[in-house]
Amino acid sequence: MNQTIQQKRAVLDVLRQRAKQATAEFNAKPRFVVVPHQNNLFGVLDRKTGVECAEVAGHNSACQAAQSFENVADFTQAAQINVGNCARLMLRWIAVVSLVTLGFVAMGYQP
């Protein structure tokens, strides 16, 4: 098979995978939903835990609160620190602090 045809097929396969992923993300159900209560009160319910996060007056305000909760949940999930990253960060800080301390000791040393 021709090299350019193989490259085109590879590019099309990648584009097809991205399209499937984008479609799945688009069709995914939101984590936080707005449920009606009484007297113009709406609750923001977390589907993952089943806990009501907030009770807000007005549907528009409840939708905005649900969207802000969704944004915060996405941010915390993306910025989640695991044990390996934490250990790496601690080792870097220990190395920097020890080098700075060593520098101060070397500058203060008078033979």
Short mmCIF file of C-alpha atoms in Angstrom, two decimals, residues 36-97:
data_model
loop_
_atom_site.label_atom_id
_atom_site.label_comp_id
_atom_site.label_asym_id
_atom_site.label_seq_id
_atom_site.Cartn_x
_atom_site.Cartn_y
_atom_site.Cartn_z
CA PRO A 36 -37.54 21.49 42.28
CA HIS A 37 -38.72 22.01 45.84
CA GLN A 38 -41.56 24.20 47.01
CA ASN A 39 -42.13 27.97 46.89
CA ASN A 40 -39.63 28.77 44.11
CA LEU A 41 -36.84 26.84 45.83
CA PHE A 42 -34.60 24.49 43.88
CA GLY A 43 -32.00 22.06 45.13
CA VAL A 44 -28.69 21.25 43.47
CA LEU A 45 -28.21 17.49 43.74
CA ASP A 46 -24.89 15.68 43.29
CA ARG A 47 -25.60 12.53 41.26
CA LYS A 48 -22.33 10.90 42.25
CA THR A 49 -22.98 10.98 46.00
CA GLY A 50 -26.73 11.60 46.10
CA VAL A 51 -26.26 14.55 48.45
CA GLU A 52 -28.01 17.87 47.97
CA CYS A 53 -25.27 20.52 47.76
CA ALA A 54 -27.35 23.69 47.90
CA GLU A 55 -30.88 25.00 48.04
CA VAL A 56 -31.29 28.11 45.93
CA ALA A 57 -34.20 30.48 45.31
CA GLY A 58 -35.01 30.74 41.60
CA HIS A 59 -34.42 28.32 38.76
CA ASN A 60 -31.84 30.48 36.98
CA SER A 61 -29.79 30.88 40.16
CA ALA A 62 -29.96 27.13 40.78
CA CYS A 63 -28.75 26.41 37.24
CA GLN A 64 -25.86 28.84 37.70
CA ALA A 65 -24.97 27.20 41.02
CA ALA A 66 -25.05 23.75 39.40
CA GLN A 67 -22.78 24.98 36.60
CA SER A 68 -20.31 26.47 39.09
CA PHE A 69 -20.31 23.22 41.10
CA GLU A 70 -19.65 21.32 37.85
CA ASN A 71 -16.72 23.62 36.99
CA VAL A 72 -15.20 23.22 40.46
CA ALA A 73 -15.60 19.43 40.31
CA ASP A 74 -13.90 19.29 36.89
CA PHE A 75 -11.05 21.50 38.14
CA THR A 76 -10.45 19.45 41.28
CA GLN A 77 -10.53 16.22 39.31
CA ALA A 78 -7.96 17.60 36.85
CA ALA A 79 -5.72 18.94 39.63
CA GLN A 80 -5.92 15.86 41.82
CA ILE A 81 -2.59 15.02 43.45
CA ASN A 82 -1.67 11.37 43.81
CA VAL A 83 0.97 9.85 46.08
CA GLY A 84 3.71 9.82 43.43
CA ASN A 85 3.27 13.49 42.58
CA CYS A 86 3.20 14.44 46.26
CA ALA A 87 6.41 12.50 46.96
CA ARG A 88 8.11 14.07 43.95
CA LEU A 89 7.04 17.55 45.09
CA MET A 90 8.32 16.93 48.63
CA LEU A 91 11.68 15.68 47.35
CA ARG A 92 12.09 18.79 45.21
CA TRP A 93 11.29 21.07 48.13
CA ILE A 94 13.72 19.18 50.38
CA ALA A 95 16.45 19.51 47.74
CA VAL A 96 15.85 23.25 47.31
CA VAL A 97 15.76 23.95 51.04
#
